[in-house]
Amino acid sequence: MTLYWGSASPFVRKVMVTAHELGLADRIEILDSAAHPVERDARIQAFNPLAKVPAARTADGMDLYDSRVICEYLDDLASGGLFPAPGPARWTALRRQALADGLLDAALLVRYERLARPEPQRWPLWIDKQLEKVSDALDAMAADLPAADCHDIGAISIACALGWLSFRFPEIDWREGRAELAQWHAGFETRPAMQATRPAA
């Protein structure tokens, strides 16, 4: 598989954590890219018409996007079990993945508003409301912690989302008032797959 990636993308990190957990990381050829919400990278667009990372192409020429699809493909390829079988455990894992991805979507909109939009055109209320979503998602995560030994796609997604918040939004002290979530994340970060994919400062 070849994969367009961004070194700081939390969605790319989710794919790579999944690959490491499944023992597939060395089978992925990394292609560098310059994903941007305005200045779209035509190289990525060859794999994904939205020109967003992660975007992958399998050995037999099938294009895959986004992170949810690529992660499930990898799990199926390795018969890994990071996506539980149909039943309550699967819906819990997928719900947690959706919450983590939603948190990232809201936080990315704030980042794009601040970095990509000219300052006179920025909308403070928009930023505030997206940050409210981030806070609400964090509270929901704190109320629905994965077990310490859980490393399914839901847990991976939450860990990558929290790691990205720490990386890109250090001013958001998401650990404040969420001691159990912080403790869970600190433990999950020690997994080799997380260590191998930590974004560079």
Coordinates of N, CA, C and O in Angstrom, one line a residue, residues 11-113:
F11 N -5.4 12.2 11.8 CA -6.0 11.1 11.1 C -5.0 10.2 10.4 O -5.2 8.9 10.4
V12 N -3.9 10.7 10.0 CA -2.8 9.9 9.5 C -2.2 9.1 10.6 O -1.9 7.9 10.5
R13 N -2.1 9.7 11.8 CA -1.5 9.0 12.9 C -2.4 7.8 13.3 O -1.9 6.8 13.6
K14 N -3.7 8.0 13.2 CA -4.6 6.9 13.5 C -4.4 5.7 12.6 O -4.3 4.6 13.0
V15 N -4.2 6.0 11.3 CA -3.9 5.0 10.3 C -2.6 4.3 10.7 O -2.5 3.0 10.7
M16 N -1.6 5.1 11.0 CA -0.2 4.5 11.3 C -0.2 3.7 12.6 O 0.5 2.7 12.7
V17 N -0.9 4.2 13.6 CA -1.0 3.4 14.9 C -1.7 2.1 14.6 O -1.3 1.0 15.1
T18 N -2.8 2.1 13.8 CA -3.4 0.9 13.4 C -2.5 0.0 12.7 O -2.4 -1.2 13.0
A19 N -1.7 0.5 11.8 CA -0.8 -0.3 11.0 C 0.3 -0.9 11.9 O 0.6 -2.1 11.8
H20 N 0.8 -0.2 12.9 CA 1.8 -0.7 13.8 C 1.2 -1.8 14.7 O 1.8 -2.8 15.0
E21 N 0.0 -1.5 15.2 CA -0.7 -2.5 16.1 C -0.9 -3.8 15.3 O -0.8 -4.9 15.9
L22 N -1.1 -3.7 14.0 CA -1.4 -4.9 13.3 C -0.1 -5.6 12.6 O -0.2 -6.6 12.0
G23 N 1.0 -4.9 12.8 CA 2.3 -5.4 12.3 C 2.4 -5.2 10.8 O 3.1 -5.9 10.1
L24 N 1.7 -4.2 10.3 CA 1.7 -3.9 8.8 C 2.5 -2.6 8.4 O 2.5 -2.3 7.2
A25 N 3.0 -1.9 9.4 CA 3.6 -0.6 9.1 C 4.7 -0.7 8.0 O 4.9 0.2 7.2
D26 N 5.5 -1.8 8.0 CA 6.6 -1.9 7.1 C 6.1 -2.3 5.7 O 6.9 -2.3 4.7
R27 N 4.8 -2.5 5.5 CA 4.3 -2.7 4.2 C 3.6 -1.5 3.6 O 3.0 -1.6 2.5
I28 N 3.8 -0.4 4.2 CA 3.2 0.9 3.7 C 4.3 1.8 3.2 O 5.2 2.1 4.0
E29 N 4.2 2.2 2.0 CA 5.1 3.2 1.4 C 4.5 4.6 1.7 O 3.4 4.9 1.3
I30 N 5.3 5.4 2.4 CA 4.8 6.8 2.8 C 5.2 7.7 1.6 O 6.3 7.8 1.2
L31 N 4.2 8.5 1.2 CA 4.3 9.6 0.2 C 4.1 10.9 0.9 O 3.0 11.1 1.5
D32 N 5.1 11.8 0.8 CA 4.9 13.1 1.5 C 3.9 13.9 0.7 O 3.7 13.8 -0.5
S33 N 3.3 14.9 1.4 CA 2.3 15.7 0.8 C 2.3 17.1 1.6 O 2.9 17.2 2.6
A34 N 1.5 18.0 1.0 CA 1.3 19.3 1.6 C -0.2 19.6 1.6 O -0.7 20.5 1.0
A35 N -0.9 18.8 2.4 CA -2.4 19.0 2.5 C -2.7 20.4 3.1 O -2.0 20.8 4.1
H36 N -3.7 21.1 2.5 CA -4.0 22.4 3.0 C -5.5 22.7 2.6 O -5.9 22.2 1.5
P37 N -6.3 23.4 3.4 CA -7.7 23.5 3.1 C -7.9 24.5 1.9 O -9.0 24.4 1.3
V38 N -7.0 25.3 1.6 CA -7.1 26.2 0.5 C -6.2 25.9 -0.7 O -6.7 25.8 -1.9
E39 N -4.9 25.7 -0.4 CA -4.0 25.4 -1.5 C -3.9 23.9 -1.6 O -3.0 23.2 -1.0
R40 N -4.8 23.3 -2.4 CA -4.9 21.8 -2.4 C -3.8 21.2 -3.2 O -3.3 21.7 -4.1
D41 N -3.3 20.0 -2.7 CA -2.2 19.3 -3.2 C -2.7 18.4 -4.3 O -3.4 17.4 -4.0
A42 N -2.3 18.6 -5.5 CA -2.8 17.8 -6.6 C -2.3 16.3 -6.5 O -2.9 15.4 -7.1
R43 N -1.1 16.1 -5.9 CA -0.6 14.8 -5.7 C -1.6 13.9 -4.9 O -1.9 12.8 -5.2
I44 N -2.1 14.5 -3.8 CA -3.1 13.8 -3.0 C -4.4 13.5 -3.8 O -5.0 12.4 -3.7
Q45 N -4.7 14.5 -4.6 CA -6.0 14.4 -5.4 C -6.0 13.2 -6.3 O -7.0 12.7 -6.7
A46 N -4.8 12.7 -6.7 CA -4.7 11.6 -7.5 C -5.2 10.3 -6.8 O -5.7 9.3 -7.5
F47 N -5.2 10.3 -5.5 CA -5.7 9.2 -4.7 C -7.1 9.5 -4.1 O -7.9 8.6 -3.9
N48 N -7.3 10.8 -3.8 CA -8.6 11.2 -3.2 C -9.0 12.5 -3.8 O -8.3 13.5 -3.7
P49 N -10.2 12.5 -4.4 CA -10.6 13.8 -5.1 C -10.8 14.9 -4.2 O -10.8 16.1 -4.6
L50 N -10.9 14.7 -2.9 CA -11.0 15.8 -1.9 C -9.6 16.3 -1.5 O -9.6 17.4 -0.9
A51 N -8.6 15.7 -2.0 CA -7.2 16.1 -1.7 C -6.9 16.3 -0.2 O -6.2 17.2 0.2
K52 N -7.4 15.3 0.5 CA -7.2 15.3 2.0 C -6.4 14.0 2.3 O -6.6 13.0 1.7
V53 N -5.6 14.1 3.4 CA -4.9 13.0 3.9 C -5.7 12.4 5.1 O -6.4 13.2 5.8
P54 N -5.5 11.1 5.4 CA -4.8 10.1 4.6 C -5.5 9.7 3.4 O -6.8 9.6 3.4
A55 N -4.8 9.4 2.4 CA -5.3 8.8 1.1 C -4.4 7.7 0.7 O -3.2 7.9 0.7
A56 N -4.9 6.5 0.4 CA -4.1 5.3 0.2 C -4.5 4.7 -1.1 O -5.6 4.9 -1.7
R57 N -3.5 3.9 -1.7 CA -3.7 3.1 -2.8 C -3.2 1.7 -2.5 O -2.0 1.5 -2.1
T58 N -4.0 0.7 -2.7 CA -3.6 -0.7 -2.4 C -2.7 -1.2 -3.5 O -2.6 -0.7 -4.5
A59 N -2.2 -2.4 -3.2 CA -1.3 -3.0 -4.1 C -2.0 -3.3 -5.5 O -1.3 -3.4 -6.5
D60 N -3.3 -3.6 -5.4 CA -4.0 -3.9 -6.6 C -4.7 -2.7 -7.2 O -5.5 -2.8 -8.1
G61 N -4.3 -1.5 -6.8 CA -4.7 -0.3 -7.4 C -6.0 0.4 -6.9 O -6.5 1.3 -7.6
M62 N -6.5 -0.1 -5.8 CA -7.8 0.5 -5.3 C -7.4 1.7 -4.4 O -6.6 1.6 -3.5
D63 N -8.1 2.8 -4.6 CA -7.9 4.0 -3.8 C -8.8 3.9 -2.5 O -10.0 3.5 -2.6
L64 N -8.3 4.3 -1.4 CA -9.0 4.2 -0.1 C -8.9 5.6 0.6 O -7.8 6.1 0.7
Y65 N -9.9 6.1 1.1 CA -10.0 7.3 2.0 C -11.3 7.3 2.7 O -12.3 6.7 2.2
D66 N -11.4 7.7 3.9 CA -10.5 8.5 4.7 C -9.9 7.5 5.8 O -9.8 6.3 5.5
S67 N -9.6 8.0 7.0 CA -8.9 7.2 8.0 C -9.7 6.0 8.4 O -9.2 4.9 8.7
R68 N -11.1 6.3 8.5 CA -11.9 5.2 9.0 C -11.9 4.0 8.0 O -11.9 2.8 8.4
V69 N -12.0 4.3 6.7 CA -12.0 3.3 5.7 C -10.6 2.6 5.7 O -10.5 1.3 5.6
I70 N -9.5 3.3 5.7 CA -8.2 2.8 5.6 C -7.9 1.9 6.8 O -7.4 0.8 6.7
C71 N -8.3 2.3 8.0 CA -8.1 1.5 9.2 C -8.8 0.2 9.2 O -8.3 -0.8 9.5
E72 N -10.1 0.3 8.7 CA -10.8 -1.0 8.7 C -10.3 -1.9 7.6 O -10.3 -3.1 7.8
Y73 N -9.8 -1.3 6.5 CA -9.2 -2.2 5.5 C -8.0 -2.9 6.0 O -7.8 -4.1 5.8
L74 N -7.1 -2.2 6.8 CA -5.9 -2.8 7.3 C -6.3 -3.8 8.3 O -5.7 -4.9 8.4
D75 N -7.3 -3.6 9.1 CA -7.7 -4.6 10.1 C -8.3 -5.8 9.5 O -8.0 -6.9 9.9
D76 N -9.0 -5.6 8.4 CA -9.5 -6.8 7.7 C -8.3 -7.6 7.0 O -8.3 -8.8 7.0
L77 N -7.4 -6.8 6.5 CA -6.2 -7.5 5.8 C -5.5 -8.3 6.8 O -5.0 -9.4 6.4
A78 N -5.3 -7.9 8.0 CA -4.6 -8.6 9.0 C -5.4 -9.5 9.9 O -4.8 -10.2 10.8
S79 N -6.7 -9.5 9.7 CA -7.6 -10.2 10.6 C -7.3 -9.9 12.0 O -7.1 -10.7 12.9
G80 N -7.2 -8.5 12.3 CA -6.7 -8.1 13.5 C -7.6 -7.9 14.7 O -7.2 -8.0 15.8
G81 N -8.9 -7.7 14.5 CA -9.8 -7.5 15.6 C -9.8 -6.1 16.2 O -10.4 -6.0 17.3
L82 N -9.2 -5.1 15.6 CA -9.3 -3.8 16.2 C -10.7 -3.2 15.9 O -11.1 -2.3 16.6
F83 N -11.4 -3.8 14.9 CA -12.8 -3.5 14.7 C -13.6 -4.7 15.2 O -13.5 -5.8 14.6
P84 N -14.2 -4.6 16.4 CA -14.8 -5.8 17.0 C -15.9 -6.4 16.0 O -16.4 -5.7 15.2
A85 N -16.3 -7.6 16.3 CA -17.3 -8.3 15.5 C -18.7 -7.6 15.8 O -18.8 -6.9 16.8
P86 N -19.6 -7.8 14.9 CA -21.0 -7.1 15.1 C -21.5 -7.5 16.5 O -21.4 -8.6 17.0
G87 N -22.0 -6.4 17.2 CA -22.5 -6.6 18.5 C -22.2 -5.3 19.3 O -21.6 -4.3 18.8
P88 N -22.5 -5.3 20.6 CA -22.3 -4.1 21.4 C -20.9 -3.5 21.4 O -20.7 -2.3 21.4
A89 N -19.9 -4.4 21.5 CA -18.5 -3.9 21.5 C -18.2 -3.2 20.2 O -17.4 -2.2 20.3
R90 N -18.7 -3.6 19.1 CA -18.4 -2.9 17.8 C -19.0 -1.5 17.8 O -18.4 -0.6 17.5
W91 N -20.3 -1.5 18.3 CA -21.0 -0.2 18.3 C -20.3 0.8 19.2 O -20.2 2.0 18.9
T92 N -19.8 0.3 20.3 CA -19.1 1.2 21.3 C -17.8 1.7 20.7 O -17.5 2.9 20.7
A93 N -17.0 0.8 20.0 CA -15.8 1.2 19.4 C -16.0 2.2 18.3 O -15.3 3.2 18.2
L94 N -17.1 2.0 17.4 CA -17.3 2.9 16.3 C -17.9 4.2 16.9 O -17.6 5.3 16.3
R95 N -18.7 4.2 17.9 CA -19.1 5.4 18.5 C -18.0 6.3 19.1 O -17.9 7.5 18.9
R96 N -17.0 5.6 19.7 CA -15.9 6.3 20.3 C -15.0 6.9 19.1 O -14.5 8.0 19.2
Q97 N -14.9 6.1 18.0 CA -14.2 6.6 16.9 C -14.9 7.9 16.3 O -14.2 8.9 16.0
A98 N -16.2 7.8 16.2 CA -16.9 9.0 15.7 C -16.8 10.2 16.6 O -16.6 11.3 16.1
L99 N -16.8 10.0 17.9 CA -16.6 11.1 18.8 C -15.2 11.7 18.7 O -15.1 13.0 18.6
A100 N -14.2 10.9 18.6 CA -12.9 11.4 18.5 C -12.7 12.1 17.2 O -12.1 13.2 17.1
D101 N -13.2 11.6 16.1 CA -13.1 12.2 14.8 C -13.9 13.6 14.8 O -13.4 14.5 14.2
G102 N -15.0 13.6 15.4 CA -15.8 14.8 15.5 C -15.1 15.9 16.3 O -15.1 17.1 15.9
L103 N -14.4 15.5 17.4 CA -13.6 16.5 18.2 C -12.5 17.1 17.2 O -12.3 18.3 17.2
L104 N -11.9 16.2 16.5 CA -10.8 16.7 15.6 C -11.4 17.6 14.5 O -10.7 18.6 14.1
D105 N -12.5 17.2 14.0 CA -13.1 18.1 12.9 C -13.4 19.5 13.5 O -13.1 20.5 12.8
A106 N -13.9 19.6 14.7 CA -14.2 20.9 15.3 C -12.9 21.6 15.5 O -12.8 22.8 15.2
A107 N -11.9 21.0 16.1 CA -10.6 21.6 16.4 C -9.9 22.1 15.1 O -9.3 23.1 15.1
L108 N -10.0 21.2 14.1 CA -9.4 21.6 12.8 C -10.0 22.9 12.2 O -9.3 23.7 11.6
L109 N -11.3 23.0 12.4 CA -12.0 24.2 11.9 C -11.5 25.4 12.6 O -11.3 26.5 12.0
V110 N -11.2 25.3 13.9 CA -10.6 26.4 14.6 C -9.2 26.7 14.1 O -8.9 27.9 13.8
R111 N -8.5 25.7 13.9 CA -7.1 25.9 13.4 C -7.1 26.6 12.0 O -6.3 27.5 11.7
Y112 N -8.0 26.1 11.1 CA -8.1 26.7 9.8 C -8.6 28.1 9.8 O -8.1 29.0 9.1
E113 N -9.5 28.4 10.7 CA -10.0 29.8 10.9 C -8.9 30.7 11.3 O -8.8 31.8 10.8

